């Protein structure tokens, strides 16, 4: 009997462990789980498909330009793109545009899973206007894959070159028959020591596969590839730059009407996913080479361009203020250069917070209706580096003034979760209205995406803070008067 | 690419939000109001009568209320 509580506590511990794991590993995407019998209807064919994989940055960026043709007898508007379930949770920034009319905007996309047992999930692309039978349309699908590059070898010397490996399918995964396709891979340089060669008879031109042109490799062309076909290939290329990855970014934007200020604070949990050090870190070697500024796999600095008018920046980590930062306010851009306390080598981590102020007048406008305001802020700022940075999770909080109501927002960043809550801080009685937005798998390409928020803020709500303090102070005066007028004397009162 | 809210933003281009007291004068305003409140409280302390509670107490409380808000903004905690 004694073992029962032990068993139950073990079970509780295990269940919390399991739920904690689920929270982290499950993609935070809204899904539509279709019946198990579902299969993408074969109503399209890909007449011509060109995929470009760009490996310039520390994450692969894929662009698929495809001419789709409706082979059904009815107009169709739902185009599916399959991914393996392990991969789909790392796909970020999935956007589809009309290649010939990009100004028409981004198409609506959603993630669908038709069978939980199946290893394949789909992105469902809704074409804004259904494609008529036998008609063609050119669409451009772009996305990035996070945590897809692995360092090979996994351990390197402090000043040696770093090589990354990327494994992908030479046939672009598609839910439809593809008549003609090829895959172009753009490397950051021409140092590509290893790559998979495919037999020449797969190639439509019967040429050696891949074809090499400087730092660009081309797999294909291939003709009449059936739906769902994959042909895995692997490439290994030099990338002696940090593979900077933020497992979490928390970004707070605080609006103060009384102070006329927009305060921004960002908290980063960074890690370098590159090759780790074979030996101990040598400070002497680091210092000797740092003057020459050679390419290194360590993260040395984070240039953070801020909007003009940024003021009072701060940069702190767990220890306290980090003094190795430079701030250059400018007319076009205020440049903040952060240097971590130590060079962040592969497998190392660094977490810090950085914040700054700005005048509210360039971000907030008053609507002609009177007590409504519109706020326009960048959804994501963060470092701008040639090698890029990827964010697994981003939580943005817009802290509006106390008493703000009727909050609406719009952004082109794919947001997975939104909430409006109250945030209590200095001098608050009710708490400030807070808009929380969560996004996953973002990359630095999303830097300049805007977030527009409108809210109503009656003038009576604005006076809440001074009125509360005034009433408190008046209560003190009243208590002083009441206590002061009490007769506390001992003995009988002398009457004249 | 335009969204309805972005159009709202563009439509309001002529009216950027400006607070009644700018960032540069927050400290001065806050300090003067707090000093005024201190003086009024001092005078009230010398003669604590019911009449003075309303004549001095109300202005002193108001000066303290607004002065405190501006002073906390001036020192960098933007409320």
XYZ file of C-alpha atoms in Angstrom:
575
model
C 0.000 0.000 0.000
C 2.906 2.310 0.755
C 4.032 2.119 -2.825
C 0.749 3.570 -4.072
C 1.478 7.257 -3.168
C 4.958 6.799 -4.607
C 3.503 5.400 -7.793
C 0.935 8.182 -8.080
C 3.553 10.881 -7.465
C 5.739 9.289 -10.131
C 2.786 9.329 -12.471
C 2.101 12.999 -11.701
C 5.733 13.878 -12.288
C 5.710 11.955 -15.526
C 2.502 13.579 -16.705
C 3.868 17.081 -16.038
C 6.980 16.089 -17.929
C 4.926 14.893 -20.840
C 2.750 17.990 -20.918
C 5.821 20.244 -20.700
C 7.321 18.413 -23.640
C 4.110 18.735 -25.625
C 4.012 22.452 -25.076
C 7.437 22.879 -26.535
C 7.419 20.407 -29.375
C 3.968 20.920 -30.778
C 3.680 23.541 -33.496
C 1.488 26.358 -32.277
C -0.538 26.390 -35.442
C -4.240 26.420 -35.943
C -5.194 23.291 -37.798
C -8.122 21.826 -39.579
C -8.083 18.086 -39.166
C -9.872 16.612 -42.123
C -11.272 13.038 -42.194
C -8.787 10.176 -42.579
C -10.074 9.356 -46.041
C -9.000 12.746 -47.292
C -6.494 13.018 -50.097
C -5.738 16.178 -52.043
C -8.025 16.012 -55.070
C -5.963 15.782 -58.226
C -7.434 18.869 -59.821
C -4.194 20.661 -60.606
C -0.981 19.874 -62.360
C 2.279 21.759 -62.136
C 3.140 22.690 -65.722
C 6.520 24.125 -64.825
C 8.195 24.474 -61.450
C 11.436 26.180 -60.477
C 12.559 25.978 -56.896
C 15.337 28.204 -55.614
C 17.004 27.291 -52.338
C 19.041 30.147 -50.971
C 21.692 29.144 -48.445
C 23.228 32.632 -48.066
C 21.843 33.005 -44.598
C 21.993 30.762 -41.562
C 18.677 29.175 -42.523
C 17.546 27.893 -45.949
C 15.090 30.099 -47.782
C 12.991 28.342 -50.377
C 11.173 30.034 -53.223
C 8.977 27.907 -55.472
C 7.750 29.552 -58.648
C 5.205 27.275 -60.227
C 2.790 27.480 -63.129
C -0.282 25.604 -61.985
C -2.959 24.420 -64.352
C -6.496 23.355 -63.529
C -7.048 19.901 -65.049
C -10.511 19.493 -63.558
C -13.802 20.374 -65.206
C -14.796 22.891 -62.522
C -13.080 26.058 -61.250
C -10.723 25.225 -58.398
C -9.196 27.366 -55.666
C -7.593 24.990 -53.137
C -3.962 24.090 -53.796
C -2.153 21.764 -51.376
C 1.561 21.636 -50.636
C 2.744 18.597 -48.638
C 5.394 18.571 -45.912
C 6.584 15.862 -43.582
C 5.196 16.450 -40.095
C 8.685 16.845 -38.630
C 9.460 19.499 -41.185
C 6.199 21.436 -41.129
C 6.744 22.454 -37.502
C 9.969 24.164 -38.569
C 8.613 25.910 -41.638
C 8.204 29.605 -41.110
C 7.152 32.681 -42.986
C 5.078 30.669 -45.457
C 3.758 33.141 -48.003
C 2.164 32.752 -51.390
C 1.803 35.486 -53.980
C 0.704 35.780 -57.549
C 4.038 35.938 -59.378
C 2.645 38.169 -62.089
C 0.708 40.478 -59.767
C 2.540 40.608 -56.440
C 0.762 43.849 -55.512
C -2.458 41.871 -55.069
C -1.159 40.703 -51.719
C -0.565 37.502 -49.851
C -2.921 34.564 -50.352
C -4.702 33.001 -47.412
C -2.932 29.821 -46.256
C -3.587 27.339 -43.475
C -2.123 24.106 -42.163
C -4.236 20.972 -42.593
C -3.681 17.491 -41.294
C -5.916 14.816 -42.741
C -4.670 11.876 -40.730
C -2.857 12.052 -37.395
C -1.125 8.743 -38.174
C 0.156 9.982 -41.504
C 3.622 11.515 -41.618
C 2.453 14.071 -44.166
C 0.744 17.356 -43.469
C -0.293 20.046 -45.893
C -0.300 23.757 -46.324
C -3.578 24.640 -47.978
C -3.332 27.643 -50.269
C -6.562 29.444 -51.102
C -6.372 31.128 -54.475
C -8.235 34.454 -54.211
C -10.046 33.824 -57.511
C -10.829 30.214 -58.490
C -8.839 29.013 -61.479
C -11.058 28.060 -64.404
C -10.621 24.678 -66.176
C -7.519 24.530 -68.432
C -6.344 27.933 -67.207
C -2.895 28.547 -65.808
C -1.597 30.785 -63.022
C 1.939 31.446 -61.847
C 2.285 31.461 -58.091
C 5.309 32.166 -55.980
C 5.568 30.224 -52.717
C 8.282 31.266 -50.273
C 9.225 29.978 -46.849
C 12.204 29.386 -44.586
C 13.114 26.206 -42.779
C 14.485 26.632 -39.266
C 17.011 24.340 -37.567
C 17.543 22.528 -40.883
C 21.297 22.967 -41.172
C 23.663 20.720 -39.257
C 27.380 21.382 -38.857
C 29.560 18.615 -40.347
C 32.022 18.069 -38.713
C 30.146 18.813 -35.517
C 33.317 19.948 -33.744
C 35.943 22.292 -35.156
C 39.017 24.188 -34.012
C 38.515 27.729 -32.801
C 39.740 29.381 -36.003
C 38.961 26.718 -38.605
C 36.287 26.854 -41.264
C 32.763 25.719 -40.522
C 30.807 23.478 -42.903
C 27.051 23.015 -42.845
C 25.022 20.217 -44.333
C 21.554 20.551 -45.788
C 19.417 17.576 -46.780
C 16.400 18.071 -49.007
C 14.516 16.444 -51.841
C 15.748 17.085 -55.375
C 12.143 16.694 -56.494
C 10.068 19.468 -55.022
C 7.446 17.799 -52.832
C 4.083 18.333 -54.440
C 0.585 16.913 -54.116
C 0.217 17.021 -57.909
C 1.985 15.718 -60.986
C 4.819 18.008 -62.021
C 5.537 18.056 -65.744
C 8.802 19.934 -65.661
C 10.867 21.045 -62.700
C 14.306 21.947 -61.463
C 15.895 22.989 -58.196
C 18.532 25.704 -57.985
C 20.712 25.949 -54.912
C 22.557 29.163 -54.198
C 25.512 28.724 -51.878
C 27.223 31.600 -50.051
C 30.496 30.718 -51.861
C 31.873 28.076 -54.221
C 33.460 25.950 -51.473
C 31.112 22.941 -51.655
C 33.229 19.877 -50.816
C 30.438 17.283 -50.764
C 27.147 16.867 -52.567
C 24.956 14.019 -53.759
C 25.274 13.226 -57.468
C 22.198 11.751 -59.094
C 22.375 9.355 -62.075
C 22.264 11.171 -65.408
C 19.320 9.114 -66.710
C 16.983 10.719 -64.134
C 17.792 14.066 -65.684
C 15.624 15.128 -68.627
C 18.647 16.481 -70.523
C 20.729 13.351 -69.684
C 23.404 15.591 -68.232
C 25.363 15.006 -65.035
C 23.230 15.981 -62.065
C 23.757 18.540 -60.448
C 24.974 21.134 -62.918
C 27.453 23.570 -61.374
C 27.836 27.254 -62.194
C 30.080 28.999 -59.686
C 28.255 29.028 -56.383
C 24.950 27.848 -57.902
C 24.042 24.183 -58.352
C 21.060 22.995 -60.365
C 19.348 19.658 -59.832
C 17.187 18.765 -62.815
C 15.342 19.410 -65.037
C 13.116 16.410 -64.400
C 10.039 15.521 -66.411
C 6.729 14.070 -65.241
C 7.434 13.506 -61.574
C 4.420 11.872 -59.850
C 2.707 13.448 -56.863
C 4.488 12.975 -53.551
C 7.777 11.719 -55.056
C 10.919 12.538 -53.115
C 14.588 12.075 -53.960
C 16.711 13.028 -50.993
C 20.023 14.706 -51.664
C 22.509 16.323 -49.339
C 24.967 19.160 -49.784
C 27.791 20.300 -47.533
C 29.155 23.829 -47.919
C 31.380 26.290 -46.162
C 29.634 28.729 -43.846
C 32.123 30.279 -41.439
C 29.555 32.540 -39.862
C 27.476 32.153 -36.731
C 24.217 30.205 -37.037
C 22.287 32.536 -34.751
C 19.008 31.199 -33.487
C 16.702 32.734 -30.895
C 14.699 30.066 -29.143
C 12.497 32.821 -27.700
C 12.120 36.540 -28.214
C 9.862 38.572 -25.964
C 9.161 42.054 -27.180
C 7.238 44.635 -25.168
C 6.000 47.883 -26.644
C 4.642 50.274 -24.049
C 2.576 53.316 -24.969
C 2.503 56.243 -22.521
C 0.130 59.090 -23.324
C 1.172 61.142 -20.278
C 4.858 60.832 -21.047
C 4.502 61.010 -24.849
C 6.793 58.001 -25.016
C 6.983 54.636 -26.725
C 9.182 52.278 -24.708
C 10.436 49.101 -26.372
C 12.120 46.243 -24.593
C 13.306 43.012 -26.189
C 14.463 39.929 -24.324
C 16.451 37.386 -26.322
C 17.408 33.784 -25.631
C 20.062 33.255 -28.289
C 22.127 30.246 -29.185
C 24.611 29.473 -31.902
C 23.633 26.283 -33.713
C 26.999 26.038 -35.493
C 29.849 23.598 -34.897
C 31.057 23.433 -31.318
C 34.679 23.843 -30.233
C 36.899 20.776 -30.376
C 39.194 22.057 -27.617
C 38.848 24.578 -24.829
C 38.320 28.184 -25.790
C 41.687 29.919 -26.090
C 41.511 33.573 -25.135
C 45.075 34.124 -26.396
C 44.295 32.780 -29.858
C 41.038 34.738 -29.960
C 42.775 37.971 -29.019
C 45.634 37.363 -31.490
C 43.296 36.908 -34.442
C 40.610 39.424 -33.509
C 42.671 42.342 -34.816
C 42.741 40.760 -38.284
C 38.959 40.236 -38.099
C 38.913 36.844 -39.881
C 35.640 35.053 -40.627
C 34.593 33.116 -37.580
C 31.782 30.816 -36.565
C 31.443 32.745 -33.290
C 28.856 35.453 -32.791
C 30.857 38.594 -31.997
C 28.438 41.460 -32.439
C 24.775 42.162 -33.030
C 24.152 45.308 -35.068
C 20.713 46.603 -34.163
C 19.464 49.384 -36.443
C 16.756 51.355 -34.683
C 14.346 53.893 -36.075
C 15.565 57.505 -36.024
C 14.690 59.260 -32.793
C 15.504 56.299 -30.535
C 16.729 57.437 -27.120
C 18.139 56.064 -23.874
C 19.144 52.554 -24.990
C 20.132 49.959 -22.437
C 21.697 46.499 -22.790
C 21.717 44.189 -19.778
C 22.060 40.481 -19.163
C 21.813 38.231 -16.091
C 24.898 39.837 -14.537
C 23.893 43.440 -15.128
C 24.757 46.233 -17.507
C 26.883 45.172 -20.488
C 29.181 48.063 -21.242
C 30.388 46.761 -24.617
C 27.793 48.486 -26.735
C 27.891 51.539 -28.974
C 25.010 53.807 -29.798
C 25.140 56.204 -32.729
C 21.966 58.256 -33.095
C 21.508 59.417 -36.666
C 19.043 61.165 -38.914
C 18.206 58.124 -41.055
C 18.841 55.415 -38.510
C 19.928 55.167 -34.886
C 22.525 52.453 -34.822
C 22.965 50.320 -31.728
C 25.835 47.861 -31.846
C 25.741 45.222 -29.144
C 28.712 43.052 -28.305
C 27.946 40.056 -26.106
C 30.088 39.562 -23.026
C 31.868 36.683 -24.745
C 32.071 35.398 -28.334
C 29.189 32.951 -28.700
C 30.655 29.797 -30.283
C 28.659 26.843 -31.580
C 26.542 25.256 -28.875
C 26.935 28.288 -26.605
C 24.077 30.422 -25.443
C 23.588 34.065 -24.555
C 20.487 35.710 -23.197
C 20.075 39.417 -22.722
C 17.643 42.286 -22.782
C 17.838 45.485 -24.724
C 15.495 48.447 -24.637
C 15.068 52.011 -25.816
C 12.636 54.914 -25.806
C 11.176 56.938 -28.660
C 8.878 59.917 -29.083
C 5.287 58.755 -29.360
C 4.361 61.356 -31.992
C 5.948 59.390 -34.852
C 4.106 56.167 -33.913
C 0.700 57.304 -32.646
C -1.957 59.321 -34.434
C -5.276 60.616 -33.222
C -8.284 59.823 -35.342
C -10.712 62.493 -36.436
C -13.472 60.696 -34.540
C -11.958 62.106 -31.354
C -11.092 59.614 -28.689
C -9.643 56.887 -30.917
C -5.983 56.405 -31.686
C -3.991 54.430 -34.227
C -0.547 53.052 -33.424
C 1.906 51.778 -36.038
C 5.005 49.977 -34.802
C 7.336 47.370 -36.328
C 6.251 43.842 -35.391
C 9.861 42.744 -35.181
C 13.070 44.760 -34.999
C 16.108 42.854 -33.817
C 19.596 42.492 -35.254
C 20.307 42.920 -38.943
C 23.215 40.725 -39.977
C 24.233 39.402 -43.394
C 24.028 35.837 -42.078
C 20.571 36.406 -40.644
C 18.883 35.257 -37.466
C 15.959 32.916 -36.923
C 13.371 33.040 -34.145
C 11.605 29.884 -32.999
C 9.023 31.789 -30.958
C 8.224 35.478 -30.798
C 5.890 36.998 -28.216
C 4.981 40.614 -28.851
C 3.089 42.561 -26.189
C 1.646 45.969 -26.898
C 0.942 47.611 -23.544
C -1.679 50.308 -24.140
C -2.679 52.963 -21.590
C -4.925 52.020 -18.714
C -8.567 52.107 -19.775
C -7.971 51.632 -23.520
C -10.867 49.749 -25.090
C -11.997 48.266 -28.357
C -8.529 47.123 -29.435
C -8.120 46.021 -33.053
C -4.928 45.098 -34.851
C -3.652 44.104 -38.243
C -0.303 42.736 -39.383
C 1.027 40.753 -42.323
C 3.113 38.543 -40.018
C 1.458 35.119 -39.602
C 0.305 35.208 -35.978
C -0.631 31.952 -34.235
C -2.164 33.277 -31.037
C -3.659 36.544 -29.826
C -4.974 37.638 -26.449
C -6.059 40.861 -24.793
C -5.156 40.914 -21.117
C -4.392 43.368 -18.326
C -0.840 44.203 -17.290
C -0.342 45.833 -13.894
C 2.639 48.052 -13.312
C 3.530 51.442 -11.790
C 0.653 53.745 -10.728
C -2.013 51.425 -12.109
C -5.358 50.813 -10.455
C -7.099 48.587 -13.018
C -4.122 47.494 -15.088
C -3.161 48.422 -18.625
C -4.866 46.867 -21.615
C -2.330 44.585 -23.283
C -2.449 43.026 -26.716
C -0.344 39.838 -26.810
C 0.605 38.315 -30.140
C 2.580 35.109 -30.671
C 4.308 33.993 -33.819
C 6.533 31.021 -34.516
C 9.372 30.307 -36.913
C 10.110 33.862 -37.932
C 13.305 35.045 -39.573
C 14.947 38.436 -39.877
C 13.227 39.045 -43.237
C 10.209 40.021 -41.156
C 12.067 42.977 -39.608
C 10.147 45.765 -41.240
C 6.660 44.246 -41.091
C 4.237 46.635 -39.509
C 1.769 46.115 -36.704
C -1.138 48.552 -36.734
C -3.276 48.803 -33.599
C -6.337 50.990 -33.085
C -7.983 51.632 -29.739
C -10.437 53.933 -28.006
C -9.134 55.893 -25.065
C -11.675 58.241 -23.465
C -10.254 61.352 -21.764
C -11.831 60.288 -18.464
C -9.654 57.137 -18.519
C -6.613 59.342 -19.086
C -7.261 61.258 -15.872
C -7.507 58.094 -13.786
C -3.877 58.212 -12.577
C -3.695 61.846 -11.337
C -7.219 61.665 -9.901
C -6.406 58.528 -7.898
C -3.259 60.140 -6.484
C -5.165 63.385 -5.783
C -7.853 61.507 -3.877
C -5.230 59.630 -1.899
C -3.443 62.845 -0.992
C -6.705 64.560 -0.042
C -7.512 61.618 2.221
C -4.184 62.249 3.987
C -5.104 65.937 4.481
C -8.527 64.972 5.795
C -7.046 62.449 8.237
C -4.541 65.067 9.435
C -7.367 67.525 10.025
C -9.543 64.954 11.842
C -6.704 63.673 14.025
C -5.471 67.213 14.691
C -8.864 68.374 15.862
C -9.293 65.537 18.382
C -8.997 66.697 21.971
C -6.271 64.535 23.516
C -5.607 66.658 26.628
C -5.527 65.059 30.107
C -7.701 66.390 32.863
C -10.720 68.632 32.855
C -11.111 71.186 30.135
C -10.683 74.699 31.445
C -13.561 76.835 30.426
C -13.053 80.519 30.470
C -0.745 45.860 -50.101
C -3.179 47.704 -47.949
C -5.350 46.761 -45.053
C -8.245 48.754 -43.591
C -6.269 49.667 -40.470
C -3.315 50.838 -42.549
C -5.700 53.125 -44.421
C -6.893 54.459 -41.059
C -3.253 55.199 -40.211
C -2.706 57.012 -43.509
C -5.931 58.980 -43.102
C -4.802 60.303 -39.730
C -1.466 61.554 -41.097
C -2.277 65.151 -40.213
C -2.820 64.545 -36.519
C 0.155 62.910 -34.807
C -0.350 62.524 -31.089
C 1.408 65.171 -29.017
C 1.047 65.241 -25.240
C 0.040 68.565 -23.639
C 3.367 68.650 -21.767
C 6.332 67.653 -23.921
C 9.157 65.402 -22.783
C 11.501 68.359 -22.259
C 9.320 70.188 -19.770
C 8.027 67.225 -17.743
C 10.631 67.665 -15.015
C 10.004 71.410 -14.638
C 6.231 71.009 -14.521
C 6.418 68.067 -12.131
C 8.897 69.805 -9.847
C 6.930 73.078 -9.699
C 3.677 71.255 -8.956
C 5.251 69.105 -6.238
C 6.896 72.188 -4.672
C 3.571 74.036 -4.749
C 1.900 71.080 -3.092
C 4.607 71.043 -0.417
C 4.128 74.768 0.301
C 0.348 74.476 0.466
C 0.662 71.465 2.762
C 3.055 73.451 4.967
C 0.615 76.361 5.249
C -2.208 73.911 6.005
C -0.011 72.416 8.736
C 0.258 75.807 10.426
C -3.481 76.318 10.604
C -5.519 73.136 10.361
C -9.105 74.294 10.035
C -12.023 72.903 8.027
C -11.958 75.964 5.766
C -8.263 75.455 5.082
C -8.885 71.780 4.305
C -10.831 72.812 1.213
C -8.979 76.062 0.398
C -5.464 74.580 0.716
C -6.000 70.804 0.792
C -7.781 70.477 -2.551
C -5.240 72.516 -4.578
C -2.372 70.807 -2.754
C -3.812 67.351 -3.561
C -4.376 68.281 -7.210
C -0.857 69.673 -7.518
C 0.534 66.514 -5.947
C -1.547 64.236 -8.178
C -0.471 65.829 -11.467
C 3.028 66.638 -10.195
C 3.636 63.000 -9.236
C 2.529 61.773 -12.682
C 4.848 64.214 -14.478
C 7.753 63.606 -12.122
C 7.629 59.815 -12.547
C 7.563 60.330 -16.333
C 10.491 62.749 -16.091
C 12.646 60.204 -14.290
C 12.058 57.620 -17.029
C 9.139 55.508 -15.805
C 6.643 56.388 -18.490
C 3.204 55.758 -17.001
